[in-house]
Amino acid sequence: GAGVSQSPSNKVTEKGKDVELRCDPISGHTALYWYRQSLGQGLEFLIYFQGNSAPDKSGLPSDRFSAERTGGSVSTLTIQRTQQEDSAVYLCASSTGDSSYEQYFGPGTRLTVT
Amino acid sequence: QKEVEQNSGPLSVPEGAIASLNCTYSDRGSQSFFWYRQYSGKSPELIMSIYSNGDKEDGRFTAQLNKASQYVSLLIRDSQPSDSATYLCAVNTYSGGGADGLTFGKGTHLIIQP
């Protein structure tokens, strides 16, 4: 079946602009996760949704970052007033929400802030 | 602070030999353990999950878990050049509020020499 999809695949934006990244999870997966991977850095967990609810937003790097999920499916990660340090690959993953906790990643969005 | 440690490598292994990748984690409450493979420029791909002490085999891959030593390993038998990638160890701790995000190590770069 179809995997996790993300759009856009690449985004170049100017410092100070807002960007919106989209994730469409595997059909039927109730849990959705956002991570980012900076050059030479490990994967950093940002936020997760169980259904439409995000129980813990403490992983978001700053208040410029926000995320939402509607209809238990598509999620958007919004970065306001982008900074150069926001440049990274933003990865979305989904899981069934059962006790296996196995997460499957999408192809990512490469964000470059100039 | 949850930490996952891996030797960054590169780990060079001859084709056909066994590649052994290791990982230690700091949180004794961790309950789910995963190995992901990441090719350069691609997103992580789940290859193994393990939840209880002992060995778990899937094809050429064997995951080993020792919770007392807080140690996870991945063995790749009959290594192939296509196994050359970065291998990420990831750990999940269920907080009771739902499936938390994974904590990743920075990965071990594996090179299989033909």
Short mmCIF file of C-alpha atoms in Angstrom, two decimals:
data_model
loop_
_atom_site.label_atom_id
_atom_site.label_comp_id
_atom_site.label_asym_id
_atom_site.label_seq_id
_atom_site.Cartn_x
_atom_site.Cartn_y
_atom_site.Cartn_z
CA GLY A 1 0.00 0.00 0.00
CA ALA A 2 0.92 3.65 -0.11
CA GLY A 3 3.48 4.84 2.37
CA VAL A 4 3.79 8.13 4.20
CA SER A 5 3.86 11.07 1.82
CA GLN A 6 5.22 14.54 2.44
CA SER A 7 5.10 17.76 0.50
CA PRO A 8 6.89 19.68 -0.73
CA SER A 9 9.98 17.53 -1.17
CA ASN A 10 12.16 20.63 -1.23
CA LYS A 11 11.50 24.14 -0.02
CA VAL A 12 13.78 27.14 -0.29
CA THR A 13 12.61 30.19 1.59
CA GLU A 14 13.96 33.53 2.67
CA LYS A 15 14.73 34.26 6.28
CA GLY A 16 11.68 35.67 8.01
CA LYS A 17 9.11 33.98 5.80
CA ASP A 18 6.59 31.43 7.05
CA VAL A 19 6.55 27.88 5.68
CA GLU A 20 4.04 25.06 5.90
CA LEU A 21 5.04 21.42 5.57
CA ARG A 22 2.51 18.69 4.96
CA CYS A 23 2.39 15.03 5.93
CA ASP A 24 -0.09 12.39 4.82
CA PRO A 25 0.29 9.23 6.94
CA ILE A 26 -0.28 5.63 5.98
CA SER A 27 -3.99 4.97 5.74
CA GLY A 28 -5.36 3.74 9.06
CA HIS A 29 -2.39 4.89 11.12
CA THR A 30 -3.63 6.81 14.13
CA ALA A 31 -0.28 8.07 15.42
CA LEU A 32 1.79 10.64 13.53
CA TYR A 33 5.23 12.03 14.39
CA TRP A 34 7.39 14.91 13.25
CA TYR A 35 11.21 14.84 13.42
CA ARG A 36 13.95 16.93 11.95
CA GLN A 37 17.43 15.94 10.86
CA SER A 38 20.06 18.61 10.50
CA LEU A 39 23.26 18.09 8.54
CA GLY A 40 25.57 15.94 10.59
CA GLN A 41 23.06 15.74 13.44
CA GLY A 42 20.86 12.96 14.62
CA LEU A 43 17.12 12.75 14.31
CA GLU A 44 15.40 15.14 16.69
CA PHE A 45 11.84 14.38 17.80
CA LEU A 46 9.51 17.38 17.57
CA ILE A 47 5.92 16.35 18.26
CA TYR A 48 3.48 13.51 17.93
CA PHE A 49 -0.25 13.19 17.43
CA GLN A 50 -2.56 10.46 18.62
CA GLY A 51 -5.60 11.09 16.51
CA ASN A 52 -5.91 14.87 16.32
CA SER A 53 -4.44 15.45 19.76
CA ALA A 54 -0.82 16.38 20.54
CA PRO A 55 -0.32 15.51 24.23
CA ASP A 56 3.15 17.01 24.51
CA LYS A 57 4.48 19.96 22.53
CA SER A 58 7.66 20.42 24.53
CA GLY A 59 9.82 19.00 21.75
CA LEU A 60 9.08 21.89 19.42
CA PRO A 61 12.29 23.99 19.23
CA SER A 62 10.60 27.36 19.72
CA ASP A 63 7.24 29.08 19.71
CA ARG A 64 7.75 29.77 16.00
CA PHE A 65 6.93 26.11 15.41
CA SER A 66 3.39 24.79 15.49
CA ALA A 67 1.65 21.70 14.22
CA GLU A 68 -1.86 20.53 13.74
CA ARG A 69 -3.68 17.47 12.53
CA THR A 70 -7.24 17.38 11.34
CA GLY A 71 -9.56 14.50 10.60
CA GLY A 72 -7.09 12.08 12.12
CA SER A 73 -5.11 12.11 8.90
CA VAL A 74 -3.10 14.91 7.30
CA SER A 75 -0.81 17.00 9.49
CA THR A 76 0.88 20.31 8.86
CA LEU A 77 3.98 21.66 10.53
CA THR A 78 4.23 25.44 10.33
CA ILE A 79 7.38 27.43 10.95
CA GLN A 80 6.88 31.16 11.32
CA ARG A 81 9.56 33.77 10.72
CA THR A 82 12.06 31.17 9.54
CA GLN A 83 15.68 31.41 10.61
CA GLN A 84 18.76 29.90 8.99
CA GLU A 85 19.09 27.39 11.85
CA ASP A 86 15.71 25.97 10.80
CA SER A 87 17.37 24.55 7.67
CA ALA A 88 17.06 20.78 7.94
CA VAL A 89 15.19 17.78 6.61
CA TYR A 90 11.81 17.52 8.25
CA LEU A 91 10.61 13.95 8.50
CA CYS A 92 7.16 12.67 9.24
CA ALA A 93 6.42 9.15 10.47
CA SER A 94 3.26 7.27 11.27
CA SER A 95 2.37 4.17 13.23
CA THR A 96 -0.71 2.09 13.90
CA GLY A 97 -0.94 3.38 17.44
CA ASP A 98 -0.82 -0.15 18.88
CA SER A 99 1.80 -1.45 21.28
CA SER A 100 4.36 -2.19 18.58
CA TYR A 101 5.23 1.52 18.25
CA GLU A 102 6.82 0.78 14.90
CA GLN A 103 7.16 4.05 13.01
CA TYR A 104 7.39 4.34 9.24
CA PHE A 105 8.95 7.42 7.75
CA GLY A 106 8.03 9.51 4.77
CA PRO A 107 10.62 10.82 2.29
CA GLY A 108 11.02 14.12 4.12
CA THR A 109 10.96 17.79 3.20
CA ARG A 110 14.33 19.47 2.76
CA LEU A 111 14.01 23.04 4.00
CA THR A 112 16.64 25.60 3.13
CA VAL A 113 16.41 29.06 4.65
CA THR A 114 18.52 31.65 2.82
CA GLN B 1 17.64 13.12 29.45
CA LYS B 2 17.29 10.03 27.33
CA GLU B 3 20.43 9.19 25.39
CA VAL B 4 21.25 6.59 22.77
CA GLU B 5 24.91 6.04 21.95
CA GLN B 6 26.39 4.47 18.85
CA ASN B 7 29.87 4.34 17.43
CA SER B 8 29.78 6.63 14.41
CA GLY B 9 32.23 4.50 12.42
CA PRO B 10 32.86 4.06 9.64
CA LEU B 11 32.71 0.32 10.20
CA SER B 12 34.27 -1.49 7.29
CA VAL B 13 33.35 -5.15 6.75
CA PRO B 14 34.30 -7.49 3.86
CA GLU B 15 31.51 -8.74 1.65
CA GLY B 16 30.10 -12.02 2.98
CA ALA B 17 31.23 -11.40 6.56
CA ILE B 18 29.10 -10.59 9.61
CA ALA B 19 28.60 -6.93 10.44
CA SER B 20 28.01 -6.19 14.12
CA LEU B 21 26.48 -2.88 15.15
CA ASN B 22 26.08 -1.83 18.76
CA CYS B 23 24.01 0.64 20.73
CA THR B 24 23.61 1.57 24.38
CA TYR B 25 20.80 3.57 25.93
CA SER B 26 20.49 5.50 29.18
CA ASP B 27 16.82 5.20 30.16
CA ARG B 28 16.13 1.97 32.05
CA GLY B 29 12.42 2.50 31.44
CA SER B 30 12.87 2.04 27.70
CA GLN B 31 10.63 -0.67 26.35
CA SER B 32 10.82 -0.75 22.56
CA PHE B 33 13.95 -0.86 20.44
CA PHE B 34 14.38 -0.38 16.74
CA TRP B 35 17.01 -0.46 14.04
CA TYR B 36 16.63 1.75 11.01
CA ARG B 37 18.73 1.83 7.87
CA GLN B 38 19.31 5.16 6.16
CA TYR B 39 20.90 5.49 2.76
CA SER B 40 22.52 8.80 1.93
CA GLY B 41 19.90 11.37 0.99
CA LYS B 42 17.02 9.07 1.92
CA SER B 43 14.75 8.74 4.92
CA PRO B 44 15.15 6.04 7.60
CA GLU B 45 13.75 2.60 6.81
CA LEU B 46 12.66 0.30 9.64
CA ILE B 47 14.48 -3.02 9.48
CA MET B 48 14.10 -4.57 12.94
CA SER B 49 12.13 -4.10 16.14
CA ILE B 50 12.73 -5.91 19.43
CA TYR B 51 10.91 -5.68 22.73
CA SER B 52 12.17 -8.47 25.01
CA ASN B 53 15.55 -9.77 26.05
CA GLY B 54 17.24 -12.18 23.70
CA ASP B 55 17.61 -12.54 19.97
CA LYS B 56 15.19 -11.85 17.15
CA GLU B 57 16.02 -13.03 13.65
CA ASP B 58 14.61 -11.82 10.33
CA GLY B 59 16.38 -13.10 7.26
CA ARG B 60 20.01 -11.98 7.38
CA PHE B 61 19.35 -9.64 10.31
CA THR B 62 19.45 -10.53 14.00
CA ALA B 63 18.65 -8.02 16.72
CA GLN B 64 19.86 -8.69 20.25
CA LEU B 65 18.60 -7.00 23.41
CA ASN B 66 20.02 -7.04 26.92
CA LYS B 67 17.98 -4.76 29.15
CA ALA B 68 20.16 -5.39 32.22
CA SER B 69 23.18 -4.03 30.33
CA GLN B 70 21.05 -1.45 28.42
CA TYR B 71 22.51 -2.76 25.20
CA VAL B 72 21.07 -3.45 21.77
CA SER B 73 22.90 -4.88 18.81
CA LEU B 74 22.26 -5.70 15.18
CA LEU B 75 24.04 -8.47 13.32
CA ILE B 76 23.98 -8.61 9.53
CA ARG B 77 25.03 -11.98 8.13
CA ASP B 78 26.44 -12.49 4.64
CA SER B 79 26.97 -8.74 4.26
CA GLN B 80 26.32 -7.33 0.80
CA PRO B 81 27.52 -4.06 -0.76
CA SER B 82 23.86 -2.96 -0.74
CA ASP B 83 23.99 -3.07 3.08
CA SER B 84 26.34 -0.09 3.02
CA ALA B 85 24.38 2.64 4.80
CA THR B 86 24.02 4.40 8.14
CA TYR B 87 22.28 2.29 10.76
CA LEU B 88 20.28 4.14 13.38
CA CYS B 89 19.38 2.69 16.76
CA ALA B 90 16.16 4.06 18.22
CA VAL B 91 14.51 3.64 21.59
CA ASN B 92 10.98 4.31 22.77
CA THR B 93 9.76 4.82 26.29
CA TYR B 94 6.04 4.59 26.73
CA SER B 95 5.04 7.35 29.07
CA GLY B 96 1.50 6.25 29.71
CA GLY B 97 0.18 9.14 27.71
CA GLY B 98 0.73 7.39 24.45
CA ALA B 99 3.53 6.43 22.12
CA ASP B 100 6.32 8.95 22.60
CA GLY B 101 8.67 9.93 19.86
CA LEU B 102 11.71 7.79 19.36
CA THR B 103 15.11 8.78 20.70
CA PHE B 104 17.71 8.09 18.03
CA GLY B 105 21.41 7.52 18.16
CA LYS B 106 23.51 9.40 15.64
CA GLY B 107 24.06 6.24 13.64
CA THR B 108 26.89 3.98 12.58
CA HIS B 109 28.16 4.31 9.03
CA LEU B 110 28.65 0.80 7.64
CA ILE B 111 30.75 0.11 4.55
CA ILE B 112 30.71 -3.33 2.96
CA GLN B 113 33.84 -3.84 0.89
CA PRO B 114 33.40 -5.97 -2.26
#
